[in-house]
XYZ file of C-alpha atoms in Angstrom:
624
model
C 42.693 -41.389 202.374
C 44.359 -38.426 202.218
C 42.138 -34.923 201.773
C 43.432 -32.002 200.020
C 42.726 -28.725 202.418
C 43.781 -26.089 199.683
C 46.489 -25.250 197.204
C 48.222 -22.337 197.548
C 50.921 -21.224 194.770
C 54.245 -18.993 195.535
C 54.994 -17.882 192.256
C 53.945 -15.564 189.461
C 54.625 -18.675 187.201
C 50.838 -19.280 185.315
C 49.537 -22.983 187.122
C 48.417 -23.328 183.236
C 51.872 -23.054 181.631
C 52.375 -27.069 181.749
C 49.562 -27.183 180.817
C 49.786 -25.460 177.610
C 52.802 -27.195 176.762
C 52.418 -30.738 177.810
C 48.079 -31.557 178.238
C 45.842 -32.120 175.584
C 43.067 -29.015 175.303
C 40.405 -31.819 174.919
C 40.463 -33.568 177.856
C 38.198 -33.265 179.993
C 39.023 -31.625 183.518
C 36.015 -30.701 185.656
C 35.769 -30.874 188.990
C 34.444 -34.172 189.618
C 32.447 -33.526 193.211
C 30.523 -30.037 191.366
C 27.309 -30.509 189.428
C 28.409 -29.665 185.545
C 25.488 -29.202 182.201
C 24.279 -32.079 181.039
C 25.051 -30.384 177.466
C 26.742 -27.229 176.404
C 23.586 -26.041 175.152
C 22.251 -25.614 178.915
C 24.532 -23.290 179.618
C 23.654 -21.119 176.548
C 20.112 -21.086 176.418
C 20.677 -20.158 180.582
C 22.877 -17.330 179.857
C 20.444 -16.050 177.105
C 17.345 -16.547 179.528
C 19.453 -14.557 182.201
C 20.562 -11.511 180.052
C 17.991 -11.438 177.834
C 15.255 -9.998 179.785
C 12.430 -7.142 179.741
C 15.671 -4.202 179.274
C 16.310 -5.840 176.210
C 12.764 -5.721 174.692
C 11.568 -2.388 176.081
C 14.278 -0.144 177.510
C 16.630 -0.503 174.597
C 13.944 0.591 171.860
C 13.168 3.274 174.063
C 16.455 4.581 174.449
C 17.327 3.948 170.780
C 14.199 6.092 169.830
C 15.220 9.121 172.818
C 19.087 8.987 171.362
C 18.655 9.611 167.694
C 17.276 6.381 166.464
C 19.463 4.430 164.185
C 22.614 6.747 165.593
C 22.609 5.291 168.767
C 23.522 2.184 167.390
C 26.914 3.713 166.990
C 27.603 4.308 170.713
C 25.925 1.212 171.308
C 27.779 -1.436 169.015
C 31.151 0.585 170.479
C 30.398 0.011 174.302
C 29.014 -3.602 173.469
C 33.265 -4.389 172.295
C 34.820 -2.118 175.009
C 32.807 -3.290 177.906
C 30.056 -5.996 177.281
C 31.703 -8.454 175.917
C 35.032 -7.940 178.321
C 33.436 -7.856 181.497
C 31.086 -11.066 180.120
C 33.706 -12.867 179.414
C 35.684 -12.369 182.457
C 32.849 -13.322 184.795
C 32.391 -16.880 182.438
C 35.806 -17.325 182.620
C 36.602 -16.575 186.247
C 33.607 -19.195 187.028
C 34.826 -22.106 184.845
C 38.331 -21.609 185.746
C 37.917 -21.546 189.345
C 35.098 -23.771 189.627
C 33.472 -21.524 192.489
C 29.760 -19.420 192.742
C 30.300 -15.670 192.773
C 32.131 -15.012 196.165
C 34.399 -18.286 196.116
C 35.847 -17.894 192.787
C 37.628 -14.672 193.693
C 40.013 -16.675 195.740
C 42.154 -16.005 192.602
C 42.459 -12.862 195.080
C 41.176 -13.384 198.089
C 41.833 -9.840 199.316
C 38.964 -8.665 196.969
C 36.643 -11.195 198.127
C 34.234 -8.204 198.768
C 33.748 -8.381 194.989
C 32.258 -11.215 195.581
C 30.038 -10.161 198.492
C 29.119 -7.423 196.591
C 27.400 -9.478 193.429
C 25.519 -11.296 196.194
C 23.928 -8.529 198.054
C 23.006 -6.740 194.170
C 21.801 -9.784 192.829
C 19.776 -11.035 196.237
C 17.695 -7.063 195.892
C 17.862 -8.012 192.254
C 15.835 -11.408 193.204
C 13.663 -9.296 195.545
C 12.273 -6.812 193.612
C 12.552 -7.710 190.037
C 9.839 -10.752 190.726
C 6.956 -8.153 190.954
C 7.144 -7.355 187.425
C 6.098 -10.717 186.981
C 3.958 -10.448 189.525
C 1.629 -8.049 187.610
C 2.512 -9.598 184.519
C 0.533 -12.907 185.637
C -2.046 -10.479 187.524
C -2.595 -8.917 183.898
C -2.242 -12.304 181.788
C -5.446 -13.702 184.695
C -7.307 -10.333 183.396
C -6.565 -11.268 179.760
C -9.226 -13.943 178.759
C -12.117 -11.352 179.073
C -13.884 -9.397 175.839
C -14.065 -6.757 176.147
C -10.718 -6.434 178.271
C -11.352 -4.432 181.845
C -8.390 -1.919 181.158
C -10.548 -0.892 177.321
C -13.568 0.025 178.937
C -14.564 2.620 181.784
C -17.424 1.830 184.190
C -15.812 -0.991 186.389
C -15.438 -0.168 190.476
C -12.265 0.740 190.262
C -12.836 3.240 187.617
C -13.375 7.386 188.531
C -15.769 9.875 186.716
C -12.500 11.434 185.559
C -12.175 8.276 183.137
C -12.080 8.105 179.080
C -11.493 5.937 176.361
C -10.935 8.593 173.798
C -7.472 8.900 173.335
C -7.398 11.437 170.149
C -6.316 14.463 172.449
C -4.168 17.032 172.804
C -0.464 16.136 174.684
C 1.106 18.403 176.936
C 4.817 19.229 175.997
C 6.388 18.511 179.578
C 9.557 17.061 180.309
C 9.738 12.803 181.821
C 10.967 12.293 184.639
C 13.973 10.222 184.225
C 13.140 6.115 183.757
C 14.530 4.037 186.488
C 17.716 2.714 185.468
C 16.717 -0.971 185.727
C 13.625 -1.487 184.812
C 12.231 1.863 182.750
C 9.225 0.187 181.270
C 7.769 0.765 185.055
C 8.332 4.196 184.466
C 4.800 5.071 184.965
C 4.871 8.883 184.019
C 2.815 9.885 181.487
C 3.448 12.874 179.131
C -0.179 12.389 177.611
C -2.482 14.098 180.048
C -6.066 15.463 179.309
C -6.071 19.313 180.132
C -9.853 18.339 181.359
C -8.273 16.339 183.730
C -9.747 13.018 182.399
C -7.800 10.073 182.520
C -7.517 6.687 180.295
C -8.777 3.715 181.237
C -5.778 1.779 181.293
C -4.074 4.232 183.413
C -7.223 3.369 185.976
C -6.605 0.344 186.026
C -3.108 0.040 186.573
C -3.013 2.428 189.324
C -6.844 2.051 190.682
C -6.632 -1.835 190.204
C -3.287 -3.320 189.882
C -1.286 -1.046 192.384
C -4.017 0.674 194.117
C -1.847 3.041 194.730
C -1.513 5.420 198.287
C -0.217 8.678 198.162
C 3.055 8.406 199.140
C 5.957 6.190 200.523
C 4.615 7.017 204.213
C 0.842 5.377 203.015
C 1.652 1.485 203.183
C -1.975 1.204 203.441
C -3.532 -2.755 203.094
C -2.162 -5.656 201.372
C -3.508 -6.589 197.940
C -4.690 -10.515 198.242
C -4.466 -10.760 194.514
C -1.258 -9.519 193.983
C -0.337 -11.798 197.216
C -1.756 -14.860 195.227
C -0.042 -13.867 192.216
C 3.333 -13.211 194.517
C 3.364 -16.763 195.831
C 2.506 -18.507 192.616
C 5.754 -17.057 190.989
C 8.398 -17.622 193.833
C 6.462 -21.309 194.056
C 7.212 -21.538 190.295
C 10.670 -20.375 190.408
C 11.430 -23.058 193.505
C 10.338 -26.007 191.168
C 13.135 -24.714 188.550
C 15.995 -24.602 190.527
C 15.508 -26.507 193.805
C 17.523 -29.948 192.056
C 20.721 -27.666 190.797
C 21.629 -26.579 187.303
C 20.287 -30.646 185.984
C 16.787 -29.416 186.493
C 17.149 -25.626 185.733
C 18.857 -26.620 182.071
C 15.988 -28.246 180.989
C 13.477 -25.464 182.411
C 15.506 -22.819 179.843
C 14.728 -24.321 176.476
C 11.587 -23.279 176.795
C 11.499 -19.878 178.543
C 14.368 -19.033 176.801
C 13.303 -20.600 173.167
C 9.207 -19.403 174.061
C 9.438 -15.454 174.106
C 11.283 -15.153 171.019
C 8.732 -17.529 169.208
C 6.053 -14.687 170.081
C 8.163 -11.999 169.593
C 8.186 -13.396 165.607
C 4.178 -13.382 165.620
C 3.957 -10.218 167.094
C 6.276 -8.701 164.579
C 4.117 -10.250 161.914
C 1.206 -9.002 163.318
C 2.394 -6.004 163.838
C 4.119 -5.090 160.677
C 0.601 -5.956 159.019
C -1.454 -3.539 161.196
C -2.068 0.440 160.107
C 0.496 3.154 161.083
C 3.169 0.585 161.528
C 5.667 1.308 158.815
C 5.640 4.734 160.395
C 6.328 3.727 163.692
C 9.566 1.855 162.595
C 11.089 4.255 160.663
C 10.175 6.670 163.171
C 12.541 3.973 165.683
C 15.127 4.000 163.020
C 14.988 7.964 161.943
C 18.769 8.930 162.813
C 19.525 12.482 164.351
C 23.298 12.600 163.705
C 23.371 15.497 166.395
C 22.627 13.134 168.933
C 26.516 11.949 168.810
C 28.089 14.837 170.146
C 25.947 14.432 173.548
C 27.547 12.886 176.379
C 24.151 11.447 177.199
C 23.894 9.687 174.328
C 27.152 7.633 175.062
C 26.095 7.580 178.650
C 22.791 5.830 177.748
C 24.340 3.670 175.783
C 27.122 2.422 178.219
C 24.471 2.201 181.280
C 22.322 -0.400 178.251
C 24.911 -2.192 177.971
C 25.769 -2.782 181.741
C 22.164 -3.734 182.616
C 21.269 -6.207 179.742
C 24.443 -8.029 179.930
C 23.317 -8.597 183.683
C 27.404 -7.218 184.321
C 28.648 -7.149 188.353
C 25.348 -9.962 189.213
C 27.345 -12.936 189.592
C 25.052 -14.842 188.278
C 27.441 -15.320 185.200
C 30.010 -16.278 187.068
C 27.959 -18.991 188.728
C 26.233 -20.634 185.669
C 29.846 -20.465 184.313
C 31.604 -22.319 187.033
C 28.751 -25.476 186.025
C 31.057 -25.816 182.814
C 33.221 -28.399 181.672
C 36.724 -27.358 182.140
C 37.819 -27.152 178.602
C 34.475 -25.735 177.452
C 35.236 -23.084 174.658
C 33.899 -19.746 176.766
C 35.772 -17.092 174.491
C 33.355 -18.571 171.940
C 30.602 -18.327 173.851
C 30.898 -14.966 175.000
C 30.966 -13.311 171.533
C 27.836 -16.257 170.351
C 25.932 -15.141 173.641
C 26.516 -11.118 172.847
C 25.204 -11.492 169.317
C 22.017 -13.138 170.716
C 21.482 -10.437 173.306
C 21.880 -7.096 171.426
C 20.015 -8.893 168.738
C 17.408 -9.322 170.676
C 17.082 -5.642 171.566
C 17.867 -4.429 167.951
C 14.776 -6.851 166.538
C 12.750 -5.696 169.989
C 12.750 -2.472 168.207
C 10.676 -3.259 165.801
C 8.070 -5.080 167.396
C 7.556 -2.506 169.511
C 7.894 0.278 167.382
C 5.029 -1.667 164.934
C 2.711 -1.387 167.347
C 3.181 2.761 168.684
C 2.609 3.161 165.083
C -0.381 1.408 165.175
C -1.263 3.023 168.681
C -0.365 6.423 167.049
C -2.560 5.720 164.143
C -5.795 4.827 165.120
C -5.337 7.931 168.269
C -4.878 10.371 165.661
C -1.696 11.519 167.399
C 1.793 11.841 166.459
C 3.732 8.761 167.207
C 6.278 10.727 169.244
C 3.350 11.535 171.963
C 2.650 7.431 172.220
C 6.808 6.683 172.710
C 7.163 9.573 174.946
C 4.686 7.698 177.520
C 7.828 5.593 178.578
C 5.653 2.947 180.612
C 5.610 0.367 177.554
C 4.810 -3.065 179.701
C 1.918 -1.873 181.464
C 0.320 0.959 179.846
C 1.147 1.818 175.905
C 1.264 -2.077 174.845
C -2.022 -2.967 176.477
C -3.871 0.087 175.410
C -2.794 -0.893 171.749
C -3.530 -4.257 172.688
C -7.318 -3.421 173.278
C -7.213 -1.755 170.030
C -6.846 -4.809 168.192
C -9.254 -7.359 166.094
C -8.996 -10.435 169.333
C -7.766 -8.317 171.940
C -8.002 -11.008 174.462
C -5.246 -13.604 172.122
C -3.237 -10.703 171.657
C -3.044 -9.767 175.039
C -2.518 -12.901 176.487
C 0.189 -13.643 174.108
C 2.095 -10.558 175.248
C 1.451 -11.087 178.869
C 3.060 -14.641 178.214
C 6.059 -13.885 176.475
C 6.258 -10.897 179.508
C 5.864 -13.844 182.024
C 8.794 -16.443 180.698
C 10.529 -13.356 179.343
C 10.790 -12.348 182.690
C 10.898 -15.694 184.660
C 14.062 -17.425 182.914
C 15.573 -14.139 184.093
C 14.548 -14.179 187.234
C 15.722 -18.389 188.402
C 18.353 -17.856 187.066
C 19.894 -15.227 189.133
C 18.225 -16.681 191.988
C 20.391 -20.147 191.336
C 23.588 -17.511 190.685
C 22.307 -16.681 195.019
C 21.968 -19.988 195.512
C 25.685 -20.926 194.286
C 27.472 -18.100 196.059
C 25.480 -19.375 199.373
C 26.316 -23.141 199.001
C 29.796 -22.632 197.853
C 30.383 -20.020 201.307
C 28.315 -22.743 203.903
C 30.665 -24.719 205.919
C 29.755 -28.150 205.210
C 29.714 -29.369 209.065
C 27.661 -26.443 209.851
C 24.261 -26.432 210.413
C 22.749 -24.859 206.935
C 25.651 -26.495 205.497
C 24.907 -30.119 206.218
C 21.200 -29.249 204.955
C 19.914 -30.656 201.185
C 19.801 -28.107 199.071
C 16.026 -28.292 198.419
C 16.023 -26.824 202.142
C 18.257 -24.008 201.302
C 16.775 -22.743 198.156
C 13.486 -23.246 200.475
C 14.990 -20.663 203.284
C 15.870 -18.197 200.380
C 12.875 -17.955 198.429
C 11.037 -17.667 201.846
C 12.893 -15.053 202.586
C 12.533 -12.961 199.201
C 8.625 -13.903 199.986
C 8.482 -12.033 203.261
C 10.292 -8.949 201.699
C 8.359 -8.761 198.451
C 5.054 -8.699 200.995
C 6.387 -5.064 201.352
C 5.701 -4.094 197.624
C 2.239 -5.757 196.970
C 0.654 -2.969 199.208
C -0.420 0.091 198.488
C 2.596 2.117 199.044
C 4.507 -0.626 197.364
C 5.098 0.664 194.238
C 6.830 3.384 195.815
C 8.988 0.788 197.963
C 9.972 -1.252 194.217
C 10.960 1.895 192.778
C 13.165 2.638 195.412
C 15.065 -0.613 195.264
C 15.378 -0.722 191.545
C 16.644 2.932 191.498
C 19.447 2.394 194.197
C 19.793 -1.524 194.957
C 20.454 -2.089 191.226
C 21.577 1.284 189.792
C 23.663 2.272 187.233
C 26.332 3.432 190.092
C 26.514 -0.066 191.772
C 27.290 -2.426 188.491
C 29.607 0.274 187.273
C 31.188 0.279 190.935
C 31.278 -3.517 190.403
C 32.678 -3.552 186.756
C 35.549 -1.134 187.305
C 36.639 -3.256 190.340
C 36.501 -6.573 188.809
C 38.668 -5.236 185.655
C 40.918 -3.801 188.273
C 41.609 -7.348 190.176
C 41.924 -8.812 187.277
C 43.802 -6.990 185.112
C 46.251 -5.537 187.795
C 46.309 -7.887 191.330
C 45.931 -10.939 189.841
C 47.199 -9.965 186.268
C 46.058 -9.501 182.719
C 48.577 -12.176 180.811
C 48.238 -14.839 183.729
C 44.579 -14.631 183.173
C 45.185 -14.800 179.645
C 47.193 -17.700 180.080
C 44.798 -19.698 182.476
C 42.054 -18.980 179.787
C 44.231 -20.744 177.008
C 44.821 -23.733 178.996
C 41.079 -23.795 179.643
C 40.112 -23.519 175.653
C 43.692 -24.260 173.856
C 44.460 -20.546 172.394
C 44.461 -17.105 173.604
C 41.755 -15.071 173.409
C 42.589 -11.865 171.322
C 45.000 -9.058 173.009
C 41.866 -6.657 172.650
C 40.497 -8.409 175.834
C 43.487 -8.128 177.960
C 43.620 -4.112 177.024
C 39.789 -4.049 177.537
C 40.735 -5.659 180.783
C 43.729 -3.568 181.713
C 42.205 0.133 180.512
C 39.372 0.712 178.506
C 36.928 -1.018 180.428
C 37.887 0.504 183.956
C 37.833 3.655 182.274
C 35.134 3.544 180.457
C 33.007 2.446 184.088
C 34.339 5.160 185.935
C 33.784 7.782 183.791
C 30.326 6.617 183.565
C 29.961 6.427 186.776
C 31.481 9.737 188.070
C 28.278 11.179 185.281
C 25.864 9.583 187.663
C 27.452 10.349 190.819
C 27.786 14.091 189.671
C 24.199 14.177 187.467
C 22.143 13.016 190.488
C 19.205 13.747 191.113
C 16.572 12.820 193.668
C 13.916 10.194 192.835
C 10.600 11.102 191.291
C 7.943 9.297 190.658
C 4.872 10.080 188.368
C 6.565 13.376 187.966
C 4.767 14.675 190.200
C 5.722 12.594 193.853
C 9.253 13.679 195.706
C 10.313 10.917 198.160
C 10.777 12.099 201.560
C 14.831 12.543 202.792
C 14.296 9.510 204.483
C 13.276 7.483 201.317
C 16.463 9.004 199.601
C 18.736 7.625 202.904
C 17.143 4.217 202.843
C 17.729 4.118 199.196
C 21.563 5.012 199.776
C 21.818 2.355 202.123
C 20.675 0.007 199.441
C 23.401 1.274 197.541
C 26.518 1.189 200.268
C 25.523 -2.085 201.058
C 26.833 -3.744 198.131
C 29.322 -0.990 197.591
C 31.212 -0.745 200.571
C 31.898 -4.420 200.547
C 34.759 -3.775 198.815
C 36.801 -1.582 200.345
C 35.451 -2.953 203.879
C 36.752 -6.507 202.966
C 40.207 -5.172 202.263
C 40.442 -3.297 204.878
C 39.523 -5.937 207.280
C 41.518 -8.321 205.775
C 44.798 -6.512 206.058
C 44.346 -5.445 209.530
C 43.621 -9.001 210.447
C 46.563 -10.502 208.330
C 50.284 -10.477 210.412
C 53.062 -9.157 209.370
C 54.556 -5.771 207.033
C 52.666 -4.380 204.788
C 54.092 -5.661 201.676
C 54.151 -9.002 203.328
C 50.220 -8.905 204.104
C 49.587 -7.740 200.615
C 51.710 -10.586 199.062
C 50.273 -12.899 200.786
C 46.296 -11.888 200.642
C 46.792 -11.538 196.485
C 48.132 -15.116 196.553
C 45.761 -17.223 194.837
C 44.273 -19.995 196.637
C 43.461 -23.054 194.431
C 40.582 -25.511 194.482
C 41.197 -29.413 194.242
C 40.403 -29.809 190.745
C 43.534 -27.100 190.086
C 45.654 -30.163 190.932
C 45.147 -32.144 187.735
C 47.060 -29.712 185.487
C 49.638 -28.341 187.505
C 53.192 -28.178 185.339
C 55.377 -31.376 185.518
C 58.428 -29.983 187.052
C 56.333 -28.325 189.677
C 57.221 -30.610 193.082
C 54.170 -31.010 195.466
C 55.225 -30.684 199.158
C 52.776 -31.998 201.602
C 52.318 -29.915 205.386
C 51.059 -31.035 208.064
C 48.333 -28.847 208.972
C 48.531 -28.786 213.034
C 44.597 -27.899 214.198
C 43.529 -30.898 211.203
C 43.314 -34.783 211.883
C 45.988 -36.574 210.514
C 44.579 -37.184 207.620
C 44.285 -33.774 206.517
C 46.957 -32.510 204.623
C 48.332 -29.282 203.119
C 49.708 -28.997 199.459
C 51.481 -26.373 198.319
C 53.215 -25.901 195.385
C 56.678 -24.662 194.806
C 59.530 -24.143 192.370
């Protein structure tokens, strides 16, 4: 029994060109030994339930209100062609063709493997941090079967003298402090502040209750048991959805994927029906045609599209590399784009329904209710409470902000899960272990961390990580460099070409110029805005983290970062021979088994002898 080591090819010849010429597009090539979707449809509905997540429903109608309503649509659509859907598409691709998790499949370069260390470490703070949304999401949805509901009323323990349900007042004009650029709805700064120095109910309870919040990032103060509770039932829940592989988890999407835009349609009906509404949409869509010329605007709009196409994760490239080999993906990517910036157009105006509503029955104007930012955890229950059956509507919404979030979050953590498997040794130790076992040690490990943000000071700790971990800077960082491999080490037309023999035809040329120039550009002139634009975290407008905060947060960011440039540098001082020679032979591709079944006819196998191996270990390697 012979076993195949690896495949290494010599030549700039495309492995697909035979391929192309000779096989039928229709056959079936997967990798036999790797887990593949049951149905097509798996793979969809966990793409959507990845992507589509709480940016999509609250940050984008946000943004599309701050940028000039209907105008930003403009910059919007325009960065959605010139970098969603590339970058998308690549990381689908890259997974199905190689067959590999998100550090594996960039053996199409294995010099810029730190691309593929670099999606872990974002995605694994991604896993850590982004859980605590749903966190207070269930803590909220546990408070939700009560009338009246505990964040409507004043008079509870929590609650101060300072607090007030009469919202009809007078809004200071002061400027937000910028959203975090993952998750804004947590941006808890309010522009709406009594000049008595009373404040709302809700507020109280989200800060008094929920958080409890210390002064500073220096107060850790006690743990909340609630929150704790809460903590442990979610990373329990998303165990039981991914701990049998992609066979379990593509099941566990049709409905959290399929569930939060069934609620989304009743809360737009509701919505649309209640008071002040028809104001608060066209208030959403009101364009401000000066808006274009502001580099903001386009900035916004780029950053958007970065975060809720989940670009630079891995994640994608994982749930791709589950596909059949022949599986249509250039299709996909444009069918999976529609559905996400769908999502966020129609967001708009369920959202949007309900500030006017809000704005209505406050006796304020509408702009005072959007300009609160914090839309998950503030605005949207306070309207809530307003409402004939407070307690359905708010457990409805808590719901849809529970799966919303939850399909979101197993999936990446199964993206983690991939890129770990695929790196273990199988004769080591954590290699030889089931994979219940692994996905066990992970979410244990997320666990311990997360303990860190369910204390008092841990609000302050979440914002940290989803300011730097996560950031604008690090996908953009990621983006730019996965374009680069692509396009230029590995190169755009042979990537082209191994896509065609993948789905019969080449994609568009768009893509490959996308690849090639517009995209990289486009990510490092974004990013270069950031990088020059900083400025120092904030929270509540009012708190200043500490220098220390601001280093710990940079070393969230370098982590992921500098895996790049430290992986080629280590590689090439550890490779032997010139320059050129070490180059050549660190950009040389290095083929998986199931590479093998479609190599070109007149390509001759030659099989080494691979010294340190048994003898039944061999070496192929293809040449001309």
């Amino acid at each position: 029994m012979i076993q195949i080591w690896s495949l290494r090819v010599v030549t700039c010849v495309s492995i697909c060109t035979g391929l192309m010429e000779t096989g039928d597009p229709a056959t079936d090539l997967g990798h036999s030994e790797r887990q593949t979707w049951s149905r097509q449809m798996d793979f969809i509905m966990s793409c959507v339930g990845f992507a589509v997540g709480l940016g999509n429903v609250w940050r984008f109608p946000y943004l599309c209100y701050k940028n000039g309503g209907g105008v930003f649509l403009i910059p919007y659509l325009l960065m959605v062609f010139v970098g969603g859907v590339p970058v998308f598409f690549l990381e689908i691709a890259l997974g199905q063709f190689m067959k590999q998790g998100g550090v594996a499949s960039w053996n199409i370069a294995p010099l810029f493997k730190g691309l593929g260390l670099a999606s872990m470490v974002i995605v694994f703070f991604c896993n850590t941090y982004y859980i605590m949304v749903l966190v207070w999401g269930l803590y909220f949805l546990a408070h939700s079967f009560t009338s009246p509901l505990p964040w409507a009323t004043c008079g509870h323990e929590w609650n101060t003298v300072n607090c007030t349900t009469n919202f009809s007042r007078v809004c200071l004009n002061q400027s937000l402090s910028p959203s975090p650029p993952n998750v804004s709805s947590l941006n808890t700064s309010a522009s709406c502040l009594e000049h008595t120095g009373l404040r709302s109910s809700v507020m109280e309870f989200w800060e008094r209750k929920v958080l409890r919040l210390s002064g500073g990032l220096d107060e850790v103060g006690d743990i909340n048991g609630y929150l704790v509770l809460c903590l442990l039932a979610t990373w329990v829940i998303v165990y039981f959805c991914i701990w049998k592989g992609v066979k379990s988890a593509g099941k566990v999407v049709y409905f959290t994927a399929v569930f939060p835009y069934l609620v989304l349609v009743v809360l737009f009906v509701h919505g649309v029906s209640l008071p002040g509404a028809v104001n608060g949409i066209i208030y959403y869509l009101k364009p401000d045609w000066s808006k274009l010329s502001e580099a903001q605007v386009w900035i916004d709009a780029a950053t958007q599209i970065f975060f809720s196409y989940a670009i630079g994760l891995g994640a994608l490239t994982a749930l791709g590399s589950y596909n059949r080999f022949n599986n249509n993906c250039y299709q996909d990517a444009f069918i999976l784009a529609l559905i996400n910036s769908g999502t966020s157009f129609f967001a708009g105006f369920v959202v949007f329904s309900v500030l006017g509503f809000m704005a209505a029955e406050q006796g304020v104007d509408i702009s005072n209710v959007a300009e609160s930012g914090e839309i998950s955890f503030i605005a949207y229950p306070k309207a809530v409470s307003l409402m004939p059956l407070a307690p359905l509507w708010a457990v409805l919404f808590f719901l849809m902000l529970l799966v919303l979030g939850l399909d979101s979050q197993f999936v990446g953590v199964e993206g983690f899960i991939t890129g770990i498997i695929d790196m273990l040794p199988p004769k080591s130790f954590l290699g030889s272990q089931r994979r219940e076992v692994i996905v066990a040690i992970c979410c244990f490990t997320c666990f311990t961390i997360d303990l860190s943000m369910v204390t008092e000071g841990g609000m302050y700790v979440f914002q940290l990580f989803d300011y730097y971990s996560a950031s604008g800077i690090t996908l953009l960082w990621q983006a730019f460099w996965e374009c680069v491999v692509v396009a230029w080490v590995y190169g755009a037309d042979r990537f082209m070409d191994n896509v065609a023999c993948m789905i019969g035809y080449r994609p568009l040329p768009y893509m490959k110029w996308c690849w090639s120039y517009v995209t990289p550009v486009v990510c490092m002139a974004v990013f270069l805005f950031h990088v020059v634009n900083y400025k120092r975290l904030v929270y509540n407008a009012v708190y200043v983290y500490p220098w220390w905060g601001e280093v710990l947060g940079c070393f969230l960011a370098l982590s992921s970062m500098l895996c790049i440039p430290l992986t080629v540098l280590y590689k090439l001082l550890h490779c032997k021979g010139s320059l050129m020679e070490r180059w050549q032979h660190l950009t040389t591709p290095i083929w998986g088994r199931h590479h093998l079944e479609f190599l070109p006819h007149e390509n001759e196998a030659r099989l080494l002898p691979k010294a340190e191996e048994n003898k039944n270990t061999l070496l192929y390697e293809s040449v001309i």
